Amino acid sequence: MKQETHWIRYSLYIISVVLHWSDSNNERMRTDRMIEERSKRGKAMVERRQLFIEMRGQNFDVIRLSTYRTACKLRFVQKRCNLHLVDVWNMIEAFRDSGLNTMDHNAEINVSRLETIVSSIYYQLNKRLPTMHQINVEQSISLLLNFMVATYDSEGHGKLSIFSMKSMLATMCGGKIVDKLRCIFSQISDSNGVMAFAKFDQFLHEVLKLPTAVFEGPSFGYTEHSVRTCFPQQKKILLNTFLDILMADPPPQCLVWLPLMHRLANVENAFHPVECSYCRSESMMGFRYRCQQCHGYQLCQSCFWRGHANGPHSNQHQMKEHSSWKSPAKTLSHAISKSLGCVPIGELPHPLFPEQLDKPQDSVPHTVGRI
Ligand SMILES: [Zn+2]
Ligand SMILES: [Zn+2]
């Protein structure tokens, strides 16, 4: 009997120890989780500021032309978030895989659902990239989420509309501008392939939050006149007309930064073996600007964008923008062949597309489907 009591006591002791241990273990796990979540939130907050601090560090605000300033800032955000590596076609696939195609544009998703979508975009991207060029997925997710929330949920509701999210990602991802515009058109047109003005207006409302997020709202923020500046006559707009207008030179004023962002991307590695007449650097990268009045006066993009001028040259002079370098010999041969009619002129800025949109094709990503 005595032994039995002892055994019961001992068992109770063991049970209480186990319970206590499991309690404290649970407690520890809970605490660990809280610390982890807090540090995640803390880290995310740091990175949210980090993107803007880094952007400020680039000194874009000294660029006096607002179009170049805006395009440079958004290109910076795009690259910092590694969105330039995600082609628009991969973006369309990601929307489809996340089941967003079946959801109403005005439906809202919360930030954790957005995080899941964004995470899958980056994990899929890393699968496509060679081992040497893998991106830091966690950091990219955090930077992009913070930027999207700052841009589209400034009041902190913790929710974004499907249309905001699609408009932002389809505009800021990589790929050709013509493909992006086709995708955007698929979002704002009816089943007959005719653009709905109200939807285009909604698109402008969303997409012009991007310049606003990088403090360029005064130049490119949304106004109720934005649609009219793009399409002065309210006639029937089909795909090719839409592309003609948005890809025109110059493009509509409120969206002028978008094709420029693409041109910036295309010239980032353009090398010009000529000296800048202002800063005297021996060669230039990016755009090169040649004065149409002063013989041999050329500026690098950094000097031109900042309005630098010296000698007899004034920043009121007309400048020509060059995106590549042609040696004088090549320029001469180009001019000769042009005069002999060997160079095609009047090339279309985009191919002609059938006006009726293709039906969504799940298995063929390179067909324009509705995203
Ligand atoms: Zn220079
Ligand atoms: Zn000049």
Short mmCIF file of C-alpha atoms and ligand atoms in Angstrom, two decimals:
data_model
loop_
_atom_site.label_atom_id
_atom_site.label_comp_id
_atom_site.label_asym_id
_atom_site.label_seq_id
_atom_site.Cartn_x
_atom_site.Cartn_y
_atom_site.Cartn_z
CA MET A 1 0.00 0.00 0.00
CA LYS A 2 2.80 2.28 1.00
CA GLN A 3 4.68 1.38 -2.16
CA GLU A 4 1.54 1.96 -4.22
CA THR A 5 1.11 5.45 -2.71
CA HIS A 6 4.72 6.17 -3.43
CA TRP A 7 4.27 5.01 -7.01
CA ILE A 8 1.19 7.21 -7.44
CA ARG A 9 3.02 10.16 -5.96
CA TYR A 10 6.00 9.51 -8.18
CA SER A 11 3.75 9.26 -11.25
CA LEU A 12 1.99 12.47 -10.34
CA TYR A 13 5.38 14.07 -9.93
CA ILE A 14 6.45 12.80 -13.34
CA ILE A 15 3.17 13.97 -14.91
CA SER A 16 3.51 17.39 -13.31
CA VAL A 17 7.12 17.65 -14.49
CA VAL A 18 6.09 16.63 -17.99
CA LEU A 19 3.17 19.06 -17.92
CA HIS A 20 5.37 21.80 -16.58
CA TRP A 21 8.03 21.02 -19.14
CA SER A 22 5.51 20.97 -21.95
CA ASP A 23 3.98 24.21 -20.63
CA SER A 24 7.32 25.93 -20.48
CA ASN A 25 8.24 24.42 -23.81
CA ASN A 26 5.05 25.73 -25.36
CA GLU A 27 5.69 29.06 -23.71
CA ARG A 28 9.22 29.12 -25.11
CA MET A 29 7.95 28.22 -28.57
CA ARG A 30 5.32 30.94 -28.32
CA THR A 31 7.96 33.43 -27.23
CA ASP A 32 10.32 32.32 -29.98
CA ARG A 33 7.54 32.75 -32.49
CA MET A 34 6.70 36.19 -31.16
CA ILE A 35 10.34 37.25 -31.25
CA GLU A 36 10.64 35.88 -34.76
CA GLU A 37 7.50 37.72 -35.87
CA ARG A 38 8.59 40.89 -34.16
CA SER A 39 12.04 40.74 -35.68
CA LYS A 40 10.44 40.00 -39.06
CA ARG A 41 8.21 43.04 -38.65
CA GLY A 42 11.16 45.08 -37.39
CA LYS A 43 13.29 43.93 -40.29
CA ALA A 44 10.50 44.68 -42.72
CA MET A 45 10.13 48.17 -41.29
CA VAL A 46 13.84 48.78 -41.61
CA GLU A 47 13.78 47.58 -45.19
CA ARG A 48 10.79 49.73 -45.97
CA ARG A 49 12.75 52.80 -45.02
CA GLN A 50 15.83 51.24 -46.53
CA LEU A 51 14.43 51.35 -50.07
CA PHE A 52 13.62 55.05 -49.76
CA ILE A 53 16.89 55.83 -47.98
CA GLU A 54 18.83 54.07 -50.73
CA MET A 55 16.80 55.92 -53.35
CA ARG A 56 17.63 59.22 -51.69
CA GLY A 57 21.28 58.16 -51.62
CA GLN A 58 21.20 57.97 -55.43
CA ASN A 59 20.58 61.71 -55.49
CA PHE A 60 17.92 61.50 -58.20
CA ASP A 61 16.37 64.74 -56.96
CA VAL A 62 19.11 66.79 -58.60
CA ILE A 63 17.82 65.66 -62.01
CA ARG A 64 15.98 68.76 -63.19
CA LEU A 65 13.77 67.02 -65.78
CA SER A 66 10.85 65.42 -63.98
CA THR A 67 10.35 62.70 -66.62
CA TYR A 68 13.94 61.47 -66.27
CA ARG A 69 13.82 61.83 -62.49
CA THR A 70 10.64 59.75 -62.24
CA ALA A 71 11.86 57.09 -64.67
CA CYS A 72 15.19 56.83 -62.81
CA LYS A 73 13.49 56.44 -59.44
CA LEU A 74 11.05 53.80 -60.65
CA ARG A 75 13.80 51.95 -62.50
CA PHE A 76 15.72 51.96 -59.22
CA VAL A 77 12.74 50.50 -57.31
CA GLN A 78 12.22 47.92 -60.06
CA LYS A 79 15.83 46.74 -59.93
CA ARG A 80 16.14 46.86 -56.15
CA CYS A 81 13.07 44.62 -55.87
CA ASN A 82 14.42 42.38 -58.67
CA LEU A 83 11.18 42.86 -60.62
CA HIS A 84 13.17 43.60 -63.79
CA LEU A 85 14.12 39.90 -63.84
CA VAL A 86 10.49 38.77 -63.95
CA ASP A 87 9.22 38.87 -67.52
CA VAL A 88 5.65 40.03 -68.07
CA TRP A 89 4.77 36.54 -69.35
CA ASN A 90 5.94 35.00 -66.10
CA MET A 91 3.86 37.57 -64.29
CA ILE A 92 0.77 36.52 -66.26
CA GLU A 93 1.47 32.89 -65.36
CA ALA A 94 1.82 33.84 -61.70
CA PHE A 95 -1.55 35.64 -61.75
CA ARG A 96 -3.12 32.60 -63.37
CA ASP A 97 -1.51 30.15 -60.95
CA SER A 98 -2.64 32.21 -57.98
CA GLY A 99 -6.25 31.97 -59.17
CA LEU A 100 -6.55 35.73 -59.63
CA ASN A 101 -8.08 35.44 -63.09
CA THR A 102 -11.34 34.19 -61.71
CA MET A 103 -11.59 36.98 -59.15
CA ASP A 104 -13.33 40.30 -59.61
CA HIS A 105 -10.98 43.24 -60.21
CA ASN A 106 -12.48 45.19 -57.36
CA ALA A 107 -12.15 42.30 -54.91
CA GLU A 108 -9.59 42.88 -52.20
CA ILE A 109 -6.91 40.60 -50.87
CA ASN A 110 -5.13 41.00 -47.57
CA VAL A 111 -1.40 41.50 -47.19
CA SER A 112 -0.69 37.89 -46.20
CA ARG A 113 -2.35 36.63 -49.42
CA LEU A 114 -0.32 39.22 -51.33
CA GLU A 115 2.80 37.93 -49.60
CA THR A 116 2.01 34.38 -50.75
CA ILE A 117 1.60 35.56 -54.37
CA VAL A 118 4.76 37.68 -54.31
CA SER A 119 6.73 34.84 -52.67
CA SER A 120 5.72 32.39 -55.36
CA ILE A 121 6.76 34.91 -58.07
CA TYR A 122 10.28 35.14 -56.60
CA TYR A 123 10.67 31.42 -55.83
CA GLN A 124 9.67 30.64 -59.42
CA LEU A 125 12.14 33.27 -60.64
CA ASN A 126 15.01 31.64 -58.74
CA LYS A 127 14.12 28.30 -60.33
CA ARG A 128 14.69 29.90 -63.75
CA LEU A 129 17.92 31.68 -62.81
CA PRO A 130 21.33 29.98 -62.93
CA THR A 131 22.85 29.15 -59.52
CA MET A 132 25.37 31.97 -59.83
CA HIS A 133 22.64 34.59 -60.27
CA GLN A 134 20.15 33.56 -57.59
CA ILE A 135 18.40 36.45 -55.90
CA ASN A 136 17.82 36.99 -52.19
CA VAL A 137 14.18 35.93 -52.16
CA GLU A 138 13.31 37.00 -48.60
CA GLN A 139 14.74 40.47 -49.08
CA SER A 140 13.02 40.92 -52.45
CA ILE A 141 9.67 39.85 -50.96
CA SER A 142 10.07 42.26 -48.08
CA LEU A 143 11.12 45.22 -50.23
CA LEU A 144 8.36 44.70 -52.79
CA LEU A 145 5.65 44.14 -50.17
CA ASN A 146 6.66 47.28 -48.33
CA PHE A 147 6.68 49.30 -51.53
CA MET A 148 3.28 47.95 -52.63
CA VAL A 149 1.72 48.59 -49.25
CA ALA A 150 3.21 52.11 -49.10
CA THR A 151 1.88 52.79 -52.62
CA TYR A 152 -1.54 51.17 -52.51
CA ASP A 153 -2.49 50.97 -48.85
CA SER A 154 -1.18 54.22 -47.46
CA GLU A 155 -4.08 54.36 -44.98
CA GLY A 156 -3.14 50.98 -43.52
CA HIS A 157 -6.30 48.92 -44.14
CA GLY A 158 -4.11 45.88 -44.73
CA LYS A 159 -5.84 45.22 -48.06
CA LEU A 160 -5.25 45.85 -51.76
CA SER A 161 -7.56 45.45 -54.72
CA ILE A 162 -6.76 42.78 -57.29
CA PHE A 163 -6.70 45.50 -59.95
CA SER A 164 -4.15 47.63 -58.02
CA MET A 165 -1.91 44.64 -57.62
CA LYS A 166 -2.12 43.49 -61.24
CA SER A 167 -1.66 47.02 -62.61
CA MET A 168 1.41 47.57 -60.45
CA LEU A 169 3.09 44.25 -61.15
CA ALA A 170 2.34 44.32 -64.89
CA THR A 171 3.82 47.83 -65.12
CA MET A 172 6.89 47.33 -62.96
CA CYS A 173 7.98 43.87 -64.14
CA GLY A 174 10.49 43.17 -66.91
CA GLY A 175 9.81 42.41 -70.55
CA LYS A 176 8.89 44.43 -73.61
CA ILE A 177 6.67 47.47 -73.27
CA VAL A 178 4.47 46.30 -76.13
CA ASP A 179 3.75 43.03 -74.28
CA LYS A 180 2.97 44.89 -71.07
CA LEU A 181 0.59 47.23 -72.88
CA ARG A 182 -1.15 44.31 -74.57
CA CYS A 183 -1.65 42.70 -71.19
CA ILE A 184 -2.93 45.93 -69.71
CA PHE A 185 -5.30 46.32 -72.66
CA SER A 186 -6.66 42.84 -72.01
CA GLN A 187 -7.60 44.06 -68.52
CA ILE A 188 -9.41 47.17 -69.62
CA SER A 189 -11.22 46.03 -72.75
CA ASP A 190 -14.52 44.22 -73.25
CA SER A 191 -15.07 40.85 -74.92
CA ASN A 192 -15.22 42.56 -78.35
CA GLY A 193 -11.72 43.97 -77.87
CA VAL A 194 -12.93 47.53 -77.33
CA MET A 195 -11.37 49.59 -74.58
CA ALA A 196 -13.67 50.64 -71.73
CA PHE A 197 -12.84 54.26 -70.90
CA ALA A 198 -13.91 53.84 -67.28
CA LYS A 199 -11.51 50.93 -66.88
CA PHE A 200 -8.65 52.83 -68.51
CA ASP A 201 -9.39 55.67 -66.11
CA GLN A 202 -9.21 53.17 -63.25
CA PHE A 203 -5.91 51.87 -64.61
CA LEU A 204 -4.47 55.41 -64.73
CA HIS A 205 -5.68 55.96 -61.20
CA GLU A 206 -3.69 52.90 -60.07
CA VAL A 207 -0.60 53.26 -62.22
CA LEU A 208 -0.10 56.95 -61.46
CA LYS A 209 0.22 56.05 -57.79
CA LEU A 210 3.69 54.78 -58.74
CA PRO A 211 5.19 58.22 -59.53
CA THR A 212 3.33 59.54 -56.48
CA ALA A 213 4.99 56.87 -54.29
CA VAL A 214 8.43 58.14 -55.36
CA PHE A 215 7.40 61.75 -54.61
CA GLU A 216 6.67 62.72 -58.22
CA GLY A 217 2.94 63.19 -57.69
CA PRO A 218 3.07 66.91 -58.57
CA SER A 219 4.27 66.07 -62.10
CA PHE A 220 2.58 62.74 -62.74
CA GLY A 221 -0.16 62.24 -60.17
CA TYR A 222 -3.64 61.21 -61.30
CA THR A 223 -6.17 63.88 -62.20
CA GLU A 224 -9.64 63.57 -63.65
CA HIS A 225 -8.23 64.97 -66.92
CA SER A 226 -5.61 62.22 -67.27
CA VAL A 227 -7.78 60.05 -69.56
CA ARG A 228 -8.59 62.96 -71.83
CA THR A 229 -4.91 63.81 -72.23
CA CYS A 230 -4.35 60.25 -73.56
CA PHE A 231 -7.46 59.97 -75.72
CA PRO A 232 -8.78 63.45 -76.58
CA GLN A 233 -11.54 62.02 -78.80
CA GLN A 234 -13.76 59.48 -77.10
CA LYS A 235 -13.91 57.19 -80.07
CA LYS A 236 -13.78 53.40 -80.17
CA ILE A 237 -10.28 52.32 -79.11
CA LEU A 238 -9.06 48.95 -80.32
CA LEU A 239 -5.76 47.27 -79.45
CA ASN A 240 -3.61 48.72 -82.26
CA THR A 241 -4.89 52.27 -81.70
CA PHE A 242 -4.19 51.86 -77.99
CA LEU A 243 -0.62 50.77 -78.74
CA ASP A 244 -0.15 53.54 -81.35
CA ILE A 245 -1.12 56.19 -78.82
CA LEU A 246 0.74 54.84 -75.81
CA MET A 247 3.87 54.08 -77.81
CA ALA A 248 3.79 57.31 -79.81
CA ASP A 249 6.70 59.73 -79.72
CA PRO A 250 5.98 61.63 -77.55
CA PRO A 251 3.66 59.39 -75.51
CA PRO A 252 0.73 60.82 -73.50
CA GLN A 253 2.08 63.27 -70.93
CA CYS A 254 0.89 61.45 -67.81
CA LEU A 255 2.57 58.18 -68.88
CA VAL A 256 5.72 59.61 -70.49
CA TRP A 257 7.89 58.08 -67.74
CA LEU A 258 6.87 54.52 -68.65
CA PRO A 259 8.46 54.15 -72.11
CA LEU A 260 11.40 56.17 -70.78
CA MET A 261 11.90 53.62 -68.01
CA HIS A 262 12.19 50.97 -70.75
CA ARG A 263 14.61 53.08 -72.78
CA LEU A 264 16.70 53.64 -69.67
CA ALA A 265 16.88 49.90 -69.15
CA ASN A 266 17.94 49.38 -72.76
CA VAL A 267 20.83 51.86 -72.61
CA GLU A 268 22.21 50.95 -69.20
CA ASN A 269 25.08 49.09 -70.83
CA ALA A 270 25.51 51.36 -73.85
CA PHE A 271 29.13 52.51 -73.98
CA HIS A 272 30.22 55.66 -75.83
CA PRO A 273 33.99 56.09 -76.19
CA VAL A 274 33.80 59.91 -76.18
CA GLU A 275 34.63 62.54 -73.62
CA CYS A 276 31.90 64.49 -71.83
CA SER A 277 32.41 68.20 -72.61
CA TYR A 278 31.40 69.19 -69.07
CA CYS A 279 32.70 66.64 -66.54
CA ARG A 280 35.55 65.52 -68.85
CA SER A 281 35.02 61.82 -68.07
CA GLU A 282 36.75 59.90 -70.84
CA SER A 283 33.74 57.82 -71.84
CA MET A 284 30.01 57.61 -71.18
CA MET A 285 27.50 54.94 -70.27
CA GLY A 286 23.78 55.22 -70.94
CA PHE A 287 22.44 58.08 -73.03
CA ARG A 288 24.70 60.56 -74.82
CA TYR A 289 23.52 64.07 -75.69
CA ARG A 290 24.87 66.04 -78.61
CA CYS A 291 24.25 69.75 -79.01
CA GLN A 292 22.61 70.69 -82.29
CA GLN A 293 24.25 74.13 -82.25
CA CYS A 294 27.76 73.76 -80.77
CA HIS A 295 30.02 71.65 -82.94
CA GLY A 296 31.37 68.60 -81.10
CA TYR A 297 29.70 69.48 -77.77
CA GLN A 298 28.53 66.28 -76.07
CA LEU A 299 27.26 65.57 -72.58
CA CYS A 300 26.97 62.42 -70.54
CA GLN A 301 23.48 61.70 -69.17
CA SER A 302 24.43 62.70 -65.65
CA CYS A 303 25.55 66.19 -66.76
CA PHE A 304 22.64 66.71 -69.17
CA TRP A 305 19.98 65.63 -66.67
CA ARG A 306 21.45 68.02 -64.10
CA GLY A 307 21.39 70.92 -66.52
CA HIS A 308 25.17 71.41 -66.65
CA ALA A 309 26.54 73.64 -69.38
CA ASN A 310 29.87 75.40 -69.96
CA GLY A 311 31.69 77.49 -72.55
CA PRO A 312 29.53 78.91 -75.30
CA HIS A 313 26.97 76.13 -74.77
CA SER A 314 23.74 76.89 -72.92
CA ASN A 315 21.20 74.39 -71.55
CA GLN A 316 18.62 76.17 -73.70
CA HIS A 317 20.26 74.70 -76.83
CA GLN A 318 18.53 71.82 -78.54
CA MET A 319 20.17 68.48 -77.76
CA LYS A 320 19.84 65.16 -79.52
CA GLU A 321 19.65 62.00 -77.44
CA HIS A 322 21.74 59.04 -78.60
CA SER A 323 21.32 55.56 -77.21
CA SER A 324 24.30 54.01 -78.94
CA TRP A 325 27.70 54.93 -80.25
CA LYS A 326 28.47 54.96 -83.92
CA SER A 327 31.99 55.64 -85.00
CA PRO A 328 32.26 58.51 -87.52
CA ALA A 329 33.12 55.92 -90.22
CA LYS A 330 29.94 53.97 -89.50
CA THR A 331 27.84 57.13 -89.40
CA LEU A 332 29.21 58.08 -92.81
CA SER A 333 28.41 54.69 -94.30
CA HIS A 334 24.95 54.81 -92.69
CA ALA A 335 24.34 58.25 -94.23
CA ILE A 336 25.51 57.02 -97.63
CA SER A 337 23.38 53.89 -97.58
CA LYS A 338 20.43 56.00 -96.45
CA SER A 339 20.92 58.36 -99.36
CA LEU A 340 21.04 55.31 -101.67
CA GLY A 341 17.76 54.12 -100.19
CA CYS A 342 19.23 51.03 -98.49
CA VAL A 343 17.89 51.79 -95.02
CA PRO A 344 14.22 51.14 -94.38
CA ILE A 345 12.47 54.22 -93.12
CA GLY A 346 9.20 54.63 -91.27
CA GLU A 347 9.38 51.35 -89.35
CA LEU A 348 6.32 50.60 -87.23
CA PRO A 349 6.92 50.97 -83.49
CA HIS A 350 5.04 47.69 -82.91
CA PRO A 351 3.72 44.86 -85.09
CA LEU A 352 0.06 44.90 -86.02
CA PHE A 353 -1.98 42.60 -83.80
CA PRO A 354 -5.36 41.04 -84.52
CA GLU A 355 -7.95 43.30 -82.92
CA GLN A 356 -9.92 40.40 -81.50
CA LEU A 357 -8.08 39.21 -78.42
CA ASP A 358 -7.07 35.59 -78.23
CA LYS A 359 -8.96 33.46 -75.81
CA PRO A 360 -7.02 32.61 -72.64
CA GLN A 361 -4.77 29.64 -73.27
CA ASP A 362 -3.52 28.06 -70.13
CA SER A 363 -0.91 25.90 -71.77
CA VAL A 364 0.66 28.51 -74.06
CA PRO A 365 2.16 31.30 -72.00
CA HIS A 366 3.32 33.34 -74.98
CA THR A 367 -0.15 33.98 -76.27
CA VAL A 368 -1.90 37.08 -75.09
CA GLY A 369 -4.56 35.85 -72.77
CA ARG A 370 -6.52 37.86 -70.30
CA ILE A 371 -4.53 38.24 -67.15
ZN ZN B 1 29.47 64.58 -67.84
ZN ZN B 2 25.27 74.11 -77.38
#
